[in-house]
Short mmCIF file of C-alpha atoms in Angstrom, two decimals:
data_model
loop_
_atom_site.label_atom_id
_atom_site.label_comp_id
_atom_site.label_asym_id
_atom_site.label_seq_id
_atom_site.Cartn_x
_atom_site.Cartn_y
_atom_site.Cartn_z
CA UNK E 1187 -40.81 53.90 -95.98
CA UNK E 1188 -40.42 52.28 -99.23
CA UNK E 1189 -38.06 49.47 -99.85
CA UNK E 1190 -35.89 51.89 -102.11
CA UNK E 1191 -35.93 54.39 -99.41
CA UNK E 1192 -34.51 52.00 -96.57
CA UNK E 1193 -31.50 50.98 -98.84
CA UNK E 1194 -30.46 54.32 -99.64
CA UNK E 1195 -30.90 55.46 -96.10
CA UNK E 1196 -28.36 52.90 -95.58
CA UNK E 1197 -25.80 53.65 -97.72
CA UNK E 1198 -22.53 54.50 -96.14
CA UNK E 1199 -19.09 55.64 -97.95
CA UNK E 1200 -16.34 52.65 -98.81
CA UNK E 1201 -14.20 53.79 -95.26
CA UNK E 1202 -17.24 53.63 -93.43
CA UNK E 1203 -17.86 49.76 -94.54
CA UNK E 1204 -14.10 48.85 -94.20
CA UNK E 1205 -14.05 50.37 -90.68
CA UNK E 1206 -17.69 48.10 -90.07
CA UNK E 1207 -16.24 44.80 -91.40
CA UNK E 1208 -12.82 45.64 -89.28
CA UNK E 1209 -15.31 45.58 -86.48
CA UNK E 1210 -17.05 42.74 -87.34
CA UNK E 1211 -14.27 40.18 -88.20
CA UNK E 1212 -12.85 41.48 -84.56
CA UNK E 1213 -15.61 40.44 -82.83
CA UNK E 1214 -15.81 36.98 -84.55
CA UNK E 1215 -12.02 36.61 -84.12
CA UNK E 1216 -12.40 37.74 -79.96
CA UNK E 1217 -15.08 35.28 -79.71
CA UNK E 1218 -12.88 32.38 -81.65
CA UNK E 1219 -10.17 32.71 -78.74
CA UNK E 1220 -12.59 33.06 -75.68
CA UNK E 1221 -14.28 29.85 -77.07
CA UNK E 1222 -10.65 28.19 -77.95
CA UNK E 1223 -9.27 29.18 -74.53
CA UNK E 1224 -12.53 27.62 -73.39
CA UNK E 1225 -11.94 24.50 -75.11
CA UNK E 1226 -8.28 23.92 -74.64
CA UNK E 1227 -9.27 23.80 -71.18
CA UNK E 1228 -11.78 21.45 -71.28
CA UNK E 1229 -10.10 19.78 -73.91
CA UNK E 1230 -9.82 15.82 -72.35
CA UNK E 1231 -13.73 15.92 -71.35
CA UNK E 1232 -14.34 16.82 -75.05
CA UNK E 1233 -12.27 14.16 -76.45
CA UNK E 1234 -13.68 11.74 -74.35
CA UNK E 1235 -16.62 12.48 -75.84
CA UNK E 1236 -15.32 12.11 -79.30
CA UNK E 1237 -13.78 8.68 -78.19
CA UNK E 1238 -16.67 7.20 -76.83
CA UNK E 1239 -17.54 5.38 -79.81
CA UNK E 1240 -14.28 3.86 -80.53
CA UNK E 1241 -14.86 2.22 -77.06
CA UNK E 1242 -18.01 1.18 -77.20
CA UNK E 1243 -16.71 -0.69 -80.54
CA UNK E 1244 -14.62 -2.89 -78.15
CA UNK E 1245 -11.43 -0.23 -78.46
CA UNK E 1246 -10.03 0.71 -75.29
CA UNK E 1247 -6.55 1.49 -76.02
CA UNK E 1248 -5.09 4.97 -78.22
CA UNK E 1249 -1.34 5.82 -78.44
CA UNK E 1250 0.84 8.16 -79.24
CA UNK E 1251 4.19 7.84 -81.03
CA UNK E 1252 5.63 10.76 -81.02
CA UNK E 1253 6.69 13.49 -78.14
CA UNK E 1254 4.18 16.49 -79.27
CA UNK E 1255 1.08 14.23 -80.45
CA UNK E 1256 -0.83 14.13 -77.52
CA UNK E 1257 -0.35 18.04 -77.38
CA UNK E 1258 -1.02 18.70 -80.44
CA UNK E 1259 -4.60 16.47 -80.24
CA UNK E 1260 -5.31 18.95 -77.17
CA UNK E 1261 -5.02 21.83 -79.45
CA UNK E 1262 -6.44 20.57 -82.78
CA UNK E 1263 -9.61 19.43 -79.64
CA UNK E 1264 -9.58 23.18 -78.31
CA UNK E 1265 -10.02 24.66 -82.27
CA UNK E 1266 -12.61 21.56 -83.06
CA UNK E 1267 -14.83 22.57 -80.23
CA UNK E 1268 -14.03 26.73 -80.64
CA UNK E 1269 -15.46 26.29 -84.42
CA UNK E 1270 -18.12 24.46 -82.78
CA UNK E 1271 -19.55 27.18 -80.40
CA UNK E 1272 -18.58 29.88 -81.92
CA UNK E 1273 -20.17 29.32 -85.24
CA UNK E 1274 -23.52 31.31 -84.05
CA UNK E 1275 -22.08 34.62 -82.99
CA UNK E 1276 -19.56 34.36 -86.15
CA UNK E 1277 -22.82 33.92 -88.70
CA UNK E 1278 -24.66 36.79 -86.50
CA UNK E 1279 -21.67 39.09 -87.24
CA UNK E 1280 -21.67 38.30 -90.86
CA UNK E 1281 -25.51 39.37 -90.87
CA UNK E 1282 -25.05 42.41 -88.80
CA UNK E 1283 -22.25 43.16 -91.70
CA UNK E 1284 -24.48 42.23 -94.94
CA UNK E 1285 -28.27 43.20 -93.13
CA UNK E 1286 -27.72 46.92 -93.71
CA UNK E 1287 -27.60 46.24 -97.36
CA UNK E 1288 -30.28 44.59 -98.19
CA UNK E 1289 -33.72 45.23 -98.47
CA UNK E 1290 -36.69 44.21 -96.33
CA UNK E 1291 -37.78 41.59 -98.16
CA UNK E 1292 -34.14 39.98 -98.73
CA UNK E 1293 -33.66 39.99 -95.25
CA UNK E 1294 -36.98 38.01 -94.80
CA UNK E 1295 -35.99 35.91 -97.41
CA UNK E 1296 -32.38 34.92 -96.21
CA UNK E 1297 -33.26 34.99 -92.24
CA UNK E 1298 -34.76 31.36 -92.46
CA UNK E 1299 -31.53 30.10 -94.03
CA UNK E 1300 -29.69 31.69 -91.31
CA UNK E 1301 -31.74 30.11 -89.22
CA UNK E 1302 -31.51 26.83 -90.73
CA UNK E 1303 -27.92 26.31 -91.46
CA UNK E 1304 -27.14 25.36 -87.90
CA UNK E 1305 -29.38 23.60 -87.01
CA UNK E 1306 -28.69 21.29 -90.36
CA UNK E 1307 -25.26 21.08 -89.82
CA UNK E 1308 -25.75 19.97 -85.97
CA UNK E 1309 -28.18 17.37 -87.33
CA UNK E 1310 -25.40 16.12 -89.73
CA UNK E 1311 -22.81 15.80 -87.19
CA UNK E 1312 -25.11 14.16 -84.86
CA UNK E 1313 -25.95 11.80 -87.77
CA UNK E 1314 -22.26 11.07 -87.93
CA UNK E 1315 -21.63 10.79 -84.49
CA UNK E 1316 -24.34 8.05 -83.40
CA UNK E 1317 -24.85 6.44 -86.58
CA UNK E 1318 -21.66 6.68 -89.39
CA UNK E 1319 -18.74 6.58 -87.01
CA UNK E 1320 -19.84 3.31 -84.67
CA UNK E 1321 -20.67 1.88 -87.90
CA UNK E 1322 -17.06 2.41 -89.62
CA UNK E 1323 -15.67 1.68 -86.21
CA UNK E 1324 -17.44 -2.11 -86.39
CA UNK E 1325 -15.99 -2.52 -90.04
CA UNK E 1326 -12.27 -1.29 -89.51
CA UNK E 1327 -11.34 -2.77 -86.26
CA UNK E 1328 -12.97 -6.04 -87.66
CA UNK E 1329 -10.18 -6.56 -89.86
CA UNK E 1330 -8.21 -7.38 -86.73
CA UNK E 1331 -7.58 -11.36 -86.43
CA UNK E 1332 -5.58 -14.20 -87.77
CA UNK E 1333 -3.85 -13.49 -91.43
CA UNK E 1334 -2.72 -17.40 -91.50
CA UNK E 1335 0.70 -18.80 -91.15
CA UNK E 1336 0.16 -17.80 -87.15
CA UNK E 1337 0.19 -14.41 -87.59
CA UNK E 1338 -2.09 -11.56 -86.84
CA UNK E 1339 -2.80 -7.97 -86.73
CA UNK E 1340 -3.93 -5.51 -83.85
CA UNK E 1341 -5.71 -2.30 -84.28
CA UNK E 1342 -3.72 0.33 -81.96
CA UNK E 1343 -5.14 3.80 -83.49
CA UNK E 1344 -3.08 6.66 -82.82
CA UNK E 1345 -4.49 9.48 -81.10
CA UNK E 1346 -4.24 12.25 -83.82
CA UNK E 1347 -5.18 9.18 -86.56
CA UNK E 1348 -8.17 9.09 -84.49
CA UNK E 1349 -9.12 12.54 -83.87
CA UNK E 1350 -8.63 13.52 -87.94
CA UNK E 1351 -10.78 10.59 -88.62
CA UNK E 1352 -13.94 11.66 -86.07
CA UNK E 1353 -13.34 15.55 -87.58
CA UNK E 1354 -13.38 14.09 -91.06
CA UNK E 1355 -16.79 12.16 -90.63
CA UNK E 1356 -18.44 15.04 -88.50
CA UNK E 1357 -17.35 18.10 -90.91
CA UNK E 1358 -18.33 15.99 -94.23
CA UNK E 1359 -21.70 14.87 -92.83
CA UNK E 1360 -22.20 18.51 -90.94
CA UNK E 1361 -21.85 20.30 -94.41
CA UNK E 1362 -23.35 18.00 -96.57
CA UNK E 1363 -26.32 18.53 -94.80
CA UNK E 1364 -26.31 22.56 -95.98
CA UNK E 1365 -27.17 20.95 -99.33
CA UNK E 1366 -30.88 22.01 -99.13
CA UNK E 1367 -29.26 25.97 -97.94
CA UNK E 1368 -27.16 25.56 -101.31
CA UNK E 1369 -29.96 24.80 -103.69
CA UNK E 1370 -32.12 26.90 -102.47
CA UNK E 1371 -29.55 30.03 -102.06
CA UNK E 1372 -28.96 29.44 -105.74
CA UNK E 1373 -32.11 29.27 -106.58
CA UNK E 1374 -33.26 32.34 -105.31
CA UNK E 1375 -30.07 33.87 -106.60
CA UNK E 1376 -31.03 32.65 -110.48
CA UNK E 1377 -28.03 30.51 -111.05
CA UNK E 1378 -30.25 27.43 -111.56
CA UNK E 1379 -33.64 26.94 -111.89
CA UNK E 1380 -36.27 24.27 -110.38
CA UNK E 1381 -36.98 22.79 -113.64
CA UNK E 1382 -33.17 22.38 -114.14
CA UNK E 1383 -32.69 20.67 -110.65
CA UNK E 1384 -35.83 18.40 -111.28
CA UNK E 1385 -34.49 17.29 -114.65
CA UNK E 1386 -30.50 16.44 -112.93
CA UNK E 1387 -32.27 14.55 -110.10
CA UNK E 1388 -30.63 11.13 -111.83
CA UNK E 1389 -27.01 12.67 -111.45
CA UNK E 1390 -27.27 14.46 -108.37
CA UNK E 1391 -28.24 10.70 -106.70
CA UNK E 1392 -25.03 9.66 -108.55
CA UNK E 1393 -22.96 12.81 -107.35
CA UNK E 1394 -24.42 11.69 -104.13
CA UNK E 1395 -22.98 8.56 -104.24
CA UNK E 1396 -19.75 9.29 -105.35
CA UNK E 1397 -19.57 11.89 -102.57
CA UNK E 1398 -20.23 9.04 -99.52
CA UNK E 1399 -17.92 7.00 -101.85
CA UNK E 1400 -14.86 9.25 -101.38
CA UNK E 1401 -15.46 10.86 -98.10
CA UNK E 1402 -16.22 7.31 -96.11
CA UNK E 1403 -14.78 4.37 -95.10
CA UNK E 1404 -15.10 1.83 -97.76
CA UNK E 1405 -17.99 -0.40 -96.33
CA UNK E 1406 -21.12 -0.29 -97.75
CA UNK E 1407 -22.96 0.54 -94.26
CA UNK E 1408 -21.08 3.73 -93.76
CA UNK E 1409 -21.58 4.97 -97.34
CA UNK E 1410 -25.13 4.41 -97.57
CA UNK E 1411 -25.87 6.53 -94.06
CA UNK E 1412 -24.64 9.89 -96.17
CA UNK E 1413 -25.92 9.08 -99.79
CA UNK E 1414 -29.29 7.98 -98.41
CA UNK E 1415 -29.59 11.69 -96.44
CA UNK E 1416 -27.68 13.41 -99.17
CA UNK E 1417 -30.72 12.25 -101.71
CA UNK E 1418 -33.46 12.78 -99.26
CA UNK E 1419 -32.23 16.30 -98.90
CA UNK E 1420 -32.11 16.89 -102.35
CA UNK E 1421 -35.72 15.54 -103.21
CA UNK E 1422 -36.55 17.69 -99.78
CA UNK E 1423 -34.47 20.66 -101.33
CA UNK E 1424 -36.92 19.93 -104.78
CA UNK E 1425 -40.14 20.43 -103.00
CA UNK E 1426 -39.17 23.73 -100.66
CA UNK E 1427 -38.31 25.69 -104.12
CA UNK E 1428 -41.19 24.53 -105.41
CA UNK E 1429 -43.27 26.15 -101.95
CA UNK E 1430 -41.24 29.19 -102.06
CA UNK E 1431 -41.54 30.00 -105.57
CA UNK E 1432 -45.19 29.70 -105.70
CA UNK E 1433 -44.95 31.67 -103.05
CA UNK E 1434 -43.29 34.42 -104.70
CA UNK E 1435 -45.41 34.33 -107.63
CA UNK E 1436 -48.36 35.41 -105.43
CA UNK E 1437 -46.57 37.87 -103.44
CA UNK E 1438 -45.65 39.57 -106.68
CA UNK E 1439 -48.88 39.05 -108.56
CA UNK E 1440 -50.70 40.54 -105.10
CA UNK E 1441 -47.58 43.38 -105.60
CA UNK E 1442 -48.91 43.52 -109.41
CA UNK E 1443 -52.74 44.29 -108.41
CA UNK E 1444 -51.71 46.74 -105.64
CA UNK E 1445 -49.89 48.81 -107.56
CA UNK E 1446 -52.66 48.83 -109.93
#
């Protein structure tokens, strides 16, 4: 069966699609509560996680100042960790939904960024987690000490301070870490081309730059561990177009002489 073939086998009226994607976003929002409910439960163990390194940086006190706050943390924990988990079976829905329309060789083409978009963004977090965070940490609570004229200042972070400051460093270093998915996605796509990427290499190490600038603390340390990545991904990003495109160019050429 021909490419053409499969895609109009496939075709189903505009009621049929609505009723599919009704389906779909049900299962991805059944799954987001089961994993939530999951969470929420578990929700102290999981923080504890997420506060490890503030203690290990010599921090062993959080507060809260007002009545709801350490509530509220439990629930922003439980929604942290249900995005978490249930961020495979919500990308398998999506390509159960979109798979039907494409043809075979799209759906070889876009499986490996499927594939690959988790595990980046896991690697990104991790990144964060072991390496960015303890390294603001050291920075920030080292401003505690003696301003002069006998007096001094005390770090006392605030739960929910806390917790939107570990999200923050985790979600910016998880999705800058799709960067290679992006590039490549729009190169395939046609928006840009690998000649126009190698030429903007110059600003994209600025752009990279600016990014760690704005979405870290302001030490040096914790800047550098994203814009360092963030430019080895895009050199990286450089040299898998340039495989896959070669690649393409013999798969159609080998098309070309087949059909000949």
């Amino acid at each position: 069966m021909s490419d053409t073939d499969e895609l109009a086998n496939s075709e189903a009226p505009l009621l049929d699609h609505l009723i599919e994607l009704r389906r779909r976003l049900l299962y991805c929002v059944v799954a987001l509560v089961l994993t939530f409910g999951m969470c929420f439960y578990f929700a102290k163990p999981i923080f504890g996680f997420l506060v490890h390194p503030l203690a290990a940086a010599g921090q062993d006190k959080l507060i809260f100042t007002q009545i709801f706050e350490a509530f509220m943390v439990q629930i922003k924990v439980g929604f942290f960790g249900a995005l978490m988990f249930s961020f495979p079976i919500i990308a398998n829905q999506l390509w159960q939904f979109v798979a039907p329309g494409l043809y075979r060789k799209e759906k070889r083409a876009l499986l490996p960024f499927l594939l690959a978009t988790p595990v980046l963004f896991v690697s990104g977090a991790a990144l964060a987690y072991y390496f960015a965070i303890p390294v603001a940490l050291n920075f920030l609570l080292g401003l505690e000490g003696d301003l002069g004229g006998g007096v001094t200042q005390e770090a006392l972070p605030a739960v929910g301070n806390y917790l939107d400051f570990v999200m923050q460093f985790i979600f910016a270093f998880g999705i800058s870490f799709l960067l290679p998915v992006l590039l490549m996605l729009l190169e395939r796509a046609g928006i840009v081309t690998y000649e126009q990427l190698k030429s903007a290499w110059r600003y994209a190490v600025v752009a990279a730059f600016a990014i760690a600038a704005v979405l870290t603390p302001p030490d040096i340390g914790s800047q550098l561990l994203l814009a360092g990545p963030l430019c080895a991904l895009y050199f990286l990003s450089l040299v898998a177009i340039w495989f896959t495109r070669k690649r393409r160019e013999k798969e159609t050429a080998a098309e070309a002489a087949a059909g000949e």
